[in-house]
XYZ file of C-alpha atoms in Angstrom:
573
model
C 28.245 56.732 51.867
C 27.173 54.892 48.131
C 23.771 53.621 48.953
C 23.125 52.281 45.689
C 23.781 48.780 46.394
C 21.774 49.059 49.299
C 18.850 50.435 47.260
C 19.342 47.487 44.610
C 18.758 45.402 47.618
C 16.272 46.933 49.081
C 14.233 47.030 45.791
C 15.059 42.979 44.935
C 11.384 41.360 45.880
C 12.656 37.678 46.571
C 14.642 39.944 49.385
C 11.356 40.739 50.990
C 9.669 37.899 50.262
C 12.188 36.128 52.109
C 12.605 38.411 54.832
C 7.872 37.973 54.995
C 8.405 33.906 55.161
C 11.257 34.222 58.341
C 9.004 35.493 60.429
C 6.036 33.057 59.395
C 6.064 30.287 62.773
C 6.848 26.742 61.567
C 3.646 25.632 62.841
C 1.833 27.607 60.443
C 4.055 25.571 57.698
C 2.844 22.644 59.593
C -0.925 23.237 58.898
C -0.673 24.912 55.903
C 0.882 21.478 54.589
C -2.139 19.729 56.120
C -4.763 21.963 54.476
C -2.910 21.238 51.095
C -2.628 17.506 51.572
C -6.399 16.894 52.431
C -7.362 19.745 49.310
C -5.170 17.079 47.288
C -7.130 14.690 48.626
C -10.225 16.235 48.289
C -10.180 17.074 44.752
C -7.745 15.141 43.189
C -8.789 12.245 44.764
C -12.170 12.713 45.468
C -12.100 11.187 48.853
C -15.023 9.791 50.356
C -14.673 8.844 53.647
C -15.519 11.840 55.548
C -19.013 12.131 53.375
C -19.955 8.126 54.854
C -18.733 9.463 58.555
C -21.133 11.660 58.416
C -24.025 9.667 57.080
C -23.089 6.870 59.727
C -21.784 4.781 56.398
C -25.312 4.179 55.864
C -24.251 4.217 52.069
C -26.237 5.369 49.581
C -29.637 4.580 47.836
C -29.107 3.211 44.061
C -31.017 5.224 41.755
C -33.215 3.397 39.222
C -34.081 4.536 35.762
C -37.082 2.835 34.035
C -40.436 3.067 31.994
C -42.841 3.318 34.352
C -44.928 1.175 31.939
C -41.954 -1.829 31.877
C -42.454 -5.054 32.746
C -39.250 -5.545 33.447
C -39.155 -3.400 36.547
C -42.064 -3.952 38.123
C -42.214 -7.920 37.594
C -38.260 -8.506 38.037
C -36.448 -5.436 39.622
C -39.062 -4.557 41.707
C -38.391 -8.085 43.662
C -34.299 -7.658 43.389
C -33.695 -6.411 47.549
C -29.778 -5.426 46.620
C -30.836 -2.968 43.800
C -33.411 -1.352 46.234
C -31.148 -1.090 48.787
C -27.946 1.175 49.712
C -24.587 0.687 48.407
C -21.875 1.421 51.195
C -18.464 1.309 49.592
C -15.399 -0.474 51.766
C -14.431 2.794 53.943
C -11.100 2.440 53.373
C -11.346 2.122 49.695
C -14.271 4.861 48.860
C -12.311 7.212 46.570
C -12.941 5.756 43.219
C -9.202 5.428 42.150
C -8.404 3.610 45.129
C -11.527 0.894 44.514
C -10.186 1.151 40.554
C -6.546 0.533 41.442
C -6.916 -2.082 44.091
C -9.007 -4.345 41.869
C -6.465 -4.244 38.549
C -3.326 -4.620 41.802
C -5.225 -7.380 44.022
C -8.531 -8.128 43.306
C -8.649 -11.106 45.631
C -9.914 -12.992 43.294
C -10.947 -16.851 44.412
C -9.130 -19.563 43.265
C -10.214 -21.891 40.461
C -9.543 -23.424 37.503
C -11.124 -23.179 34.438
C -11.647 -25.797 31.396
C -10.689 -24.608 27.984
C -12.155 -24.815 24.849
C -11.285 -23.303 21.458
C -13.704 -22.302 19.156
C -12.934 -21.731 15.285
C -15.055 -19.330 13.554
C -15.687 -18.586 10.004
C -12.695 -16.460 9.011
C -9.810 -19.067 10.511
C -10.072 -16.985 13.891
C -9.509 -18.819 17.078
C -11.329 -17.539 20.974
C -10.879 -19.097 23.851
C -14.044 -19.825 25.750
C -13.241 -20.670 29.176
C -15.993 -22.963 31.144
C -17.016 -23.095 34.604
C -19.613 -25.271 35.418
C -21.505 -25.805 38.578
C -20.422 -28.799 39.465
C -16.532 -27.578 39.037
C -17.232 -25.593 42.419
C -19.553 -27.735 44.380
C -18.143 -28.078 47.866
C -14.828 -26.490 46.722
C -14.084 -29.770 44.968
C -13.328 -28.951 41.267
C -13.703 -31.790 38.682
C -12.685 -32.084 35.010
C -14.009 -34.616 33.608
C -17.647 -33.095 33.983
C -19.369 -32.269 30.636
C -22.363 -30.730 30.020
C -25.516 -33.020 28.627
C -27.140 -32.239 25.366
C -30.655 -31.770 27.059
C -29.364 -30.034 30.077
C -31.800 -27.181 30.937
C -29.188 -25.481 33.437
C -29.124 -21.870 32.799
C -25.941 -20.753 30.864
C -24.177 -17.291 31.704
C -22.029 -16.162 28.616
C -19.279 -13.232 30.047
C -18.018 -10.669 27.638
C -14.626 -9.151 29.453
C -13.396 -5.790 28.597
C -10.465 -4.197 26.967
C -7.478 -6.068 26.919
C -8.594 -8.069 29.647
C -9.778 -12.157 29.599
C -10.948 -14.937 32.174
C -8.153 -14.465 34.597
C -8.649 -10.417 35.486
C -10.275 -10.638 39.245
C -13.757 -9.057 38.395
C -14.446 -12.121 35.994
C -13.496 -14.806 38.897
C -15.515 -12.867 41.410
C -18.535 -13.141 38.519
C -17.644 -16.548 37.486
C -17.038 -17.935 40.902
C -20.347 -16.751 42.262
C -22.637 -17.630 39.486
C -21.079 -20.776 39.668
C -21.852 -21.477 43.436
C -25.342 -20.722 43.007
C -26.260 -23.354 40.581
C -25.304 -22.044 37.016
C -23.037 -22.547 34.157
C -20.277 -20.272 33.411
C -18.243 -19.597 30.032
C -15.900 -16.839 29.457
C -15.575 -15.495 25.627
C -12.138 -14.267 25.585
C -11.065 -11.799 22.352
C -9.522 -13.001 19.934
C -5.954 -12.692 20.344
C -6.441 -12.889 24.621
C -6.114 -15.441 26.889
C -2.818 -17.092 25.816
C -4.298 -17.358 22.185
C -2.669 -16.442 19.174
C -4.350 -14.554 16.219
C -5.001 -16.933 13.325
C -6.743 -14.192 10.748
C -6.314 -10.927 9.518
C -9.538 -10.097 11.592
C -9.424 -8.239 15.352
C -11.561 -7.119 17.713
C -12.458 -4.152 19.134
C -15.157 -1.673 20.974
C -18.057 -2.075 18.880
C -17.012 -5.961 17.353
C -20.141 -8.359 17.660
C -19.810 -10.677 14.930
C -17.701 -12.708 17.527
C -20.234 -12.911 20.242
C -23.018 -13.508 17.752
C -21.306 -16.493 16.327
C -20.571 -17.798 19.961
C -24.069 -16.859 21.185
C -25.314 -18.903 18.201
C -23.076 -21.844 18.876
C -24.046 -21.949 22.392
C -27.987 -21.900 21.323
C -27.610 -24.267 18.829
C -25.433 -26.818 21.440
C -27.604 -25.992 24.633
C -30.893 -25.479 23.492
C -33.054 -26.296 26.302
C -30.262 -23.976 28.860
C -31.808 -20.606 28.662
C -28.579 -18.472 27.688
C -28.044 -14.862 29.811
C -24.922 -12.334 28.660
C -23.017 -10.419 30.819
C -21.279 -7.436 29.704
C -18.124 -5.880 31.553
C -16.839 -2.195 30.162
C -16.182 -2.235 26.970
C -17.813 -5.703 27.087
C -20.651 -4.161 28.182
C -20.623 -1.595 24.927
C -20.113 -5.015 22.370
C -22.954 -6.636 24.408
C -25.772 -3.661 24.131
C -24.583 -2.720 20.637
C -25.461 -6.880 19.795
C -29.109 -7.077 21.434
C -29.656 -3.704 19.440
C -28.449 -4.791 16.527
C -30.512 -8.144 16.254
C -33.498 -6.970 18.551
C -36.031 -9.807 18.675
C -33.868 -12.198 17.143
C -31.340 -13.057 19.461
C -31.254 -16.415 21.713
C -30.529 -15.045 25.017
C -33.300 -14.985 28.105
C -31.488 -11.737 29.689
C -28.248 -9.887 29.883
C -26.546 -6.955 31.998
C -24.468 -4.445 31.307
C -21.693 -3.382 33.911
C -20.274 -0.010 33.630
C -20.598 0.542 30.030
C -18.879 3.140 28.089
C -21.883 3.796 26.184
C -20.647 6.620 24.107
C -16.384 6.088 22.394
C -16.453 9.522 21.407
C -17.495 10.944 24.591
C -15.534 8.933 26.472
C -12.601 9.712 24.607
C -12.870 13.287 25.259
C -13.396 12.722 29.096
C -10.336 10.486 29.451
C -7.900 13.055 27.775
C -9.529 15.922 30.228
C -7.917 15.589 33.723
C -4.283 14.725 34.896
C -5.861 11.566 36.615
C -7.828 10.527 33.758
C -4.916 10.899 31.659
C -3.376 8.578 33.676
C -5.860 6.316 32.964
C -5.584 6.411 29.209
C -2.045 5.803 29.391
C -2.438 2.751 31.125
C -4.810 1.263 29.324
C -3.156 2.290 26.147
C -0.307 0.191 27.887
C -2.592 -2.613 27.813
C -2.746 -2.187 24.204
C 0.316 -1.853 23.000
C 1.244 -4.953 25.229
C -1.465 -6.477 23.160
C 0.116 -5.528 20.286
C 3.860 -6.727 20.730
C 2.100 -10.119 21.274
C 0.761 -10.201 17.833
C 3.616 -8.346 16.234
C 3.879 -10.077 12.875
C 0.301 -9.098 12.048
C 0.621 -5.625 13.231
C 3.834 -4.715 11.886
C 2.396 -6.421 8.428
C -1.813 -4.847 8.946
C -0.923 -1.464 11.341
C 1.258 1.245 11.699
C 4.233 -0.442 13.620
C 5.974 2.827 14.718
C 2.655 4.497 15.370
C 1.529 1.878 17.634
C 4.757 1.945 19.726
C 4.813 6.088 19.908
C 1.087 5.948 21.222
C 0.613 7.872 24.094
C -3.429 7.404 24.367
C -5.941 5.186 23.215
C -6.888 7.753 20.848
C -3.418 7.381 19.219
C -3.467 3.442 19.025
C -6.862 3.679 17.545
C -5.429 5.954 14.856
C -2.686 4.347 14.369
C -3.969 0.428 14.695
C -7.675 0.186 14.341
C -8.403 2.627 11.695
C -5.713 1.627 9.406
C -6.855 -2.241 9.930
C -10.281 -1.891 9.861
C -10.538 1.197 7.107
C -12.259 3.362 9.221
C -11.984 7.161 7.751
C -10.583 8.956 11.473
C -10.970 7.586 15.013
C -14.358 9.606 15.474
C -15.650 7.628 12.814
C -14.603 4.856 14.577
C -16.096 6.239 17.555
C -19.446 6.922 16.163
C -20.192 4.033 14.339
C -19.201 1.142 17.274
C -20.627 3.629 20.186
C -23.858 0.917 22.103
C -25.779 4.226 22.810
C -27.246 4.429 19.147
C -28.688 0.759 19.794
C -30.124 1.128 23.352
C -33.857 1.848 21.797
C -33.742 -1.189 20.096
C -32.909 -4.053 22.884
C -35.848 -6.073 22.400
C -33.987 -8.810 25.703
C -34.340 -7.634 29.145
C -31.039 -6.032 30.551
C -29.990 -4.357 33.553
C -27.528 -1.798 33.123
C -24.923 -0.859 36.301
C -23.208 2.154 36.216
C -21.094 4.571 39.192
C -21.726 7.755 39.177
C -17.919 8.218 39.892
C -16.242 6.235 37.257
C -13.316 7.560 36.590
C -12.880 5.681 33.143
C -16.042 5.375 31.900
C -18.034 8.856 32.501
C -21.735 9.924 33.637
C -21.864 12.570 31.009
C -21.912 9.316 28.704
C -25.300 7.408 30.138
C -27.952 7.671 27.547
C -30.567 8.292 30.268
C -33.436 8.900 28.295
C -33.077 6.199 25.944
C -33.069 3.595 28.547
C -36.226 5.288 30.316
C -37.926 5.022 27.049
C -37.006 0.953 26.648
C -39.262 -0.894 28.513
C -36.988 -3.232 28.522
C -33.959 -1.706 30.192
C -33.980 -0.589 33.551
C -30.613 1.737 34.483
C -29.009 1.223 38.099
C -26.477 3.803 39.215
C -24.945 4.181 42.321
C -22.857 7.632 43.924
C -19.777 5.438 44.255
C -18.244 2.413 43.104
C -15.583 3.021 40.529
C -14.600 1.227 37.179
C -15.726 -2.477 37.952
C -14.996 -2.050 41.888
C -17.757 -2.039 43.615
C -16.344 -3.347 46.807
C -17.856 -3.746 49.875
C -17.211 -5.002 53.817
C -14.133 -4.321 55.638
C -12.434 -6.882 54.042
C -13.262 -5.818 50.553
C -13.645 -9.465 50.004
C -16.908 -8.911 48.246
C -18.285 -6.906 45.097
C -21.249 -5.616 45.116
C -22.597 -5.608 41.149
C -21.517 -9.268 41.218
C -24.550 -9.976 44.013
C -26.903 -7.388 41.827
C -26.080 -9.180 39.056
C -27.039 -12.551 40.369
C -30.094 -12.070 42.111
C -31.380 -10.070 38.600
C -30.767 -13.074 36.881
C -31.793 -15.803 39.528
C -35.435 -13.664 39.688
C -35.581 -13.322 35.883
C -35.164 -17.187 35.253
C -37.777 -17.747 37.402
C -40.106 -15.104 36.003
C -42.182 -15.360 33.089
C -40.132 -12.260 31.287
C -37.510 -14.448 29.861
C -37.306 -13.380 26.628
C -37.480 -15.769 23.495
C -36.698 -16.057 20.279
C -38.947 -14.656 17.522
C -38.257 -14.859 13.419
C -38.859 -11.525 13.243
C -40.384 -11.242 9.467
C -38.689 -9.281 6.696
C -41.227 -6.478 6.949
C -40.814 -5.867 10.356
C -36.729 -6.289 10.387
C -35.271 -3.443 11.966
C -32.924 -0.818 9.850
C -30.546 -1.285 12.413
C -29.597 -4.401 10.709
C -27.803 -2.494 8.138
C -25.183 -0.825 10.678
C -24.059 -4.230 12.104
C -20.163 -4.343 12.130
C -19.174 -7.323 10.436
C -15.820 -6.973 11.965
C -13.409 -4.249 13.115
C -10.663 -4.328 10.869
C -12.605 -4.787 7.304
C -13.826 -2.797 4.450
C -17.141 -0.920 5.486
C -19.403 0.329 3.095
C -20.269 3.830 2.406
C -23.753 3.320 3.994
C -21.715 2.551 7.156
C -22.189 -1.270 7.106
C -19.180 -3.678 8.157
C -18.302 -6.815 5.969
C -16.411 -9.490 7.790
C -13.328 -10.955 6.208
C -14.854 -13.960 4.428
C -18.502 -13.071 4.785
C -18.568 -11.682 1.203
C -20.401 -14.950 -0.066
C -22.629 -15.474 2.767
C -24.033 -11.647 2.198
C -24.943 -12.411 -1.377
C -26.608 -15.747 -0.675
C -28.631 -13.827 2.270
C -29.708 -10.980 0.009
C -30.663 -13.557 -2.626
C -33.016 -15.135 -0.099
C -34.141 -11.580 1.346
C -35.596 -10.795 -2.218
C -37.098 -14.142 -2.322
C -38.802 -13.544 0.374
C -40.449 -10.008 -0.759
C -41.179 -11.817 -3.881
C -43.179 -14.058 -2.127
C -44.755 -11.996 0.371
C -45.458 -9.762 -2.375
C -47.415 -12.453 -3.998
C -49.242 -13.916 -0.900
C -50.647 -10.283 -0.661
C -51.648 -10.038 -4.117
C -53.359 -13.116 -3.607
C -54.921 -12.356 -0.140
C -56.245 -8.222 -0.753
C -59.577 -7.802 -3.137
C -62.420 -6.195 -3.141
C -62.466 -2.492 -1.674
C -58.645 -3.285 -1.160
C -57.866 -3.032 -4.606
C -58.846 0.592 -4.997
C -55.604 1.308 -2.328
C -53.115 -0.987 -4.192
C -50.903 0.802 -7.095
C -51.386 -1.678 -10.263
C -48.810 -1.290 -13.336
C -52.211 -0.738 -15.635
C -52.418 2.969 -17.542
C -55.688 5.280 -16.055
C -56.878 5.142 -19.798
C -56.948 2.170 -20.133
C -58.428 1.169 -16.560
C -61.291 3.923 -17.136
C -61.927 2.229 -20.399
C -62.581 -1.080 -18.999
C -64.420 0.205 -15.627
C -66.739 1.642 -18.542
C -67.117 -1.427 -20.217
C -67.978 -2.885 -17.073
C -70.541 -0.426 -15.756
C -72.325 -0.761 -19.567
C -72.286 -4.393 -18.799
C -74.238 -3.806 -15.373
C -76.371 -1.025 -16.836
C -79.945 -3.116 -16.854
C -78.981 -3.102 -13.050
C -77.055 -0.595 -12.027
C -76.935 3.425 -13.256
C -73.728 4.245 -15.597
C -70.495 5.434 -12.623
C -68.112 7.560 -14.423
C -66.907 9.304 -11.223
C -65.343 6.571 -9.737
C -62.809 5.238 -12.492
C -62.037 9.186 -12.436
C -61.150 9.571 -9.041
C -59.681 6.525 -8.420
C -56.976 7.569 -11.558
C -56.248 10.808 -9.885
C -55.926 9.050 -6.430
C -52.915 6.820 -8.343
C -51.766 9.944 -10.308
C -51.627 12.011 -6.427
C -49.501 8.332 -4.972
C -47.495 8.002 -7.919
C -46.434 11.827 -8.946
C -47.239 13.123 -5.448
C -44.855 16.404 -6.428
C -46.896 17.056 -10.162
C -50.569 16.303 -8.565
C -49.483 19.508 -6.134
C -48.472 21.495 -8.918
C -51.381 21.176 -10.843
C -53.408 21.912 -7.315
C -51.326 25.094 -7.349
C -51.601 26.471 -10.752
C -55.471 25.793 -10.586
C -55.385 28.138 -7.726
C -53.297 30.755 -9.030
C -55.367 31.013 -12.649
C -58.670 31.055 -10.616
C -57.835 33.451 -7.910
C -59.178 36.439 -9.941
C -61.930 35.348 -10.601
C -62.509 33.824 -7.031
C -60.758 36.995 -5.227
C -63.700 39.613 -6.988
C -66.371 37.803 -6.102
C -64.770 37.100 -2.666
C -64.468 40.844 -2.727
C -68.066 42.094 -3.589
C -69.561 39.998 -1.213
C -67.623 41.114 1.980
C -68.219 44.397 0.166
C -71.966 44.475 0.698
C -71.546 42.501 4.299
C -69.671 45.109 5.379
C -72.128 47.982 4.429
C -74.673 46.268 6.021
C -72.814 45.903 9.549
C -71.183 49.486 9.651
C -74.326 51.773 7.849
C -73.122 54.921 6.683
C -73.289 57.609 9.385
């Protein structure tokens, strides 16, 4: 009998693999299924339900971050109930993607409508700012022929939306709506190109572009000025907004802002979102977003961008390369990154501002939360919550409600009637920041090599500032001249030679010699004191070569003396 072919077969291991799984029950199929669906779940998911079971969906505490010296916190946040209370998510919504996902799907947004107004800034650009006024939602009757009076002191909130997204995405309505209800003003800044508006420049916006909301913020002041003026900031909203108030410190009009889950760091971010299969899902929908931003301006892409670049993108990463960059003449996308990223401008928020973040964002990453810098700004205190989502927050049964929205309302409600409102100060040319000189002037412009943006158009108004910048150090250069003397003097550098400054201190001291002994020292010392200021790197030298030439000298008798000393302690034996 040939065997072989029975060997072959008995060797083949998919033979005796399959000949292991026919005698496996089918029930064992049936909960080896279940194990991998809830491990799919689990991790992939990152469901949440069973951890609330078993805390009795008590939710959890929010976690504040704060100088224990700031004013902020302990006259303002230490009053807001919501942020010292827990945060229960909707149970049926608790994995992040699902709260993520339901609000860009549904939302349930309320219903409303808003009134429109364009706004033309310098360069021939065109945003939407969409109003909302109290009185539009008063007993659900909505009214357009409301306008708002000169002198009206009824507090303003200014809403910056995030990428690709404008007044009508359902977080903004659930902000707008609410603030509206309780009393305030609403206006939505939509980016240029957003909201059913067309492009009308050569300029664009982008992650780190602020010349916008300055201009608007300005506007607003200048219209309003007895409404105090608060800024909320949504995403990537929320990175334009903190990147402003660092960028102008003291100087800016606005009483108070917040910052909803902020990106904080681009070039973090952009490595987190290009990490996971689910956050890679992410990217390409946003990058959707994009593109579909894009093919509505086409004529100024195809003419400012990379056309076929834009359309192959398959991350954000590759529109910014292939759109931004080229448009706005930044050298690579980490440049880009770098140079718009809010975290570099957190220390320098001079305007109280709450910042919300969840832990488990699964756009906009924990590993990106400069926690430190906002501990170390009185002025900032940090909110973050285990759950949540990207700009989700939901909460009841219903998920009718979101939860930052009521945060973010009773901060503001307490701050306007707190004495912490910030104002506006002149801040002096001395004391300007040097943040100043990193202040994007616009995303898609020339930038300097000392990494300072110039707005399309802005070329002008730069020189005629700088003209009035030196000005003003000439004349605060003379108002000190004028204001320091006596003993002051001897610490001010003067363009007179030593020699010829020791000559006249002579002539001086003869003068007062009936009343005063002959001071040669002085004049002396006060030249070498110039001579150490002005040639700090020479003075040394000559400190040094004194030392070296004298050392002998020095070192001998240095030596003879220990010498003797140390006869006299150890005697010989």
């Amino acid at each position: 009998m040939d065997c072989r072919g029975l060997g072959v077969v008995s060797e083949n291991p998919y033979v005796h693999l399959l000949n292991d799984l026919s005698l496996i029950p089918i029930s064992h199929y049936f909960f080896a299924f279940l194990a991998f669906s809830f491990a799919f779940l689990y991790h992939f998911l990152e469901f949440h339900f069973l951890q609330d079971l078993f805390n009795g969906f008590r939710g959890s505490l929010v976690s504040l971050t704060y100088n224990p010296s700031s004013p902020i916190y302990h006259g303002v946040v230490s009053k807001c109930r919501i942020l010292h209370a827990r945060y229960l998510a909707t149970p049926w919504l608790s994995s992040p993607h699902f709260q993520t996902v339901f609000l860009s799907l549904f939302g349930r947004p309320p219903a409303f409508s808003y009134r429109r107004e364009l706004f033309t800034l310098s360069d021939g650009g065109t945003v939407a700012l969409d109003w909302l006024l109290s009185s539009d939602v008063s007993g659900g009757v909505f009214s357009t022929n409301n306008a708002i009076p000169k002198g009206d002191t009824t507090p303003i909130v200014l809403v910056i939306p995030g990428l690709t997204s404008d007044s009508d995405a359902a977080y903004i309505k659930h902000l707008a709506f609410n603030t509206a209800k309780k009393g305030w003003n609403v206006v939505v800044s939509n980016h240029r190109g957003l909201g059913g508006i067309s492009v009308t420049s050569d300029c664009f916006y982008n992650a780190g572009w602020t010349e916008d909301l300055r201009t608007v913020v300005s506007n607003l002041h200048d219209e309003y000025p007895n409404a105090p003026l608060f800024l909320v900031g949504l995403s990537v909203g929320a990175n334009i907004l903190v990147k402003y108030l660092g960028e102008d410190g003291d100087k800016v009009p606005v009483a108070g802002a917040v910052a909803i889950c902020s990106p904080w760091d681009l070039l973090i971010g952009d490595r987190f979102i290009g990490r996971r299969l689910l956050q890679k899902i992410y990217d390409k929908a946003l990058t959707t977003g994009l593109q579909g931003y894009a093919q509505l301006h086409q004529p100024r892409f195809l003419r400012l961008a990379n056309w076929e670049g834009i359309k192959k993108s398959r991350s954000i990463r590759d529109f910014d390369q292939h759109a931004t960059c080229i448009v706005g003449k930044f050298e690579t996308v980490d440049t880009y990154y770098r140079r718009c990223t809010s975290a570099n401008y957190v220390g320098n928020v001079s305007v109280p501002l709450l910042c919300i973040s969840a832990l488990d964002d699964p756009v906009c990453t924990r590993e990106a939360i400069p926690w430190e810098e906002c501990r170390a700004n009185m002025n900032i205190v940090l909110a973050t919550t285990k759950h949540g989502g990207h700009l989700a927050f939901f909460e009841g049964l219903t998920a009718a409600g979101i939860w930052w929205v009521r945060a973010t309302d009773e901060f503001l409600k307490i701050l306007h009637s707190s004495q912490y409102m910030h104002v506006q100060k002149m801040v002096s040319f001395g004391a300007q920041s040097s943040l100043d000189s990193s202040i994007d002037q616009g995303p898609y412009v020339n930038i300097a090599e000392d990494g300072m943006v110039a707005a399309v158009g802005n070329e002008q108004a730069k020189e005629n500032r700088t003209e009035d910048v030196l000005e003003q150090e000439k004349t605060h250069q003379r108002k000190t001249n004028e204001m320091v003397s006596g003993e002051q003097d001897d610490h001010m550098i003067k363009p007179e030679p030593c020699l010829a400054e020791i000559i006249q201190s002579s002539e001086q001291a003869t003068r007062r010699q009936d009343s005063k002994p002959l001071d040669v020292i002085t004049p002396v010392r006060r030249c070498l004191d110039r001579l150490s200021q002005e040639s700090r790197w020479s003075f040394w030298l000559l400190v040094y070569v004194a030392i070296v030439t004298s050392w002998p000298l020095v070192g001998s008798a240095l030596q003879i003396f220990f010498r003797k000393k140390l006869r006299n302690v150890f005697p010989a034996a």
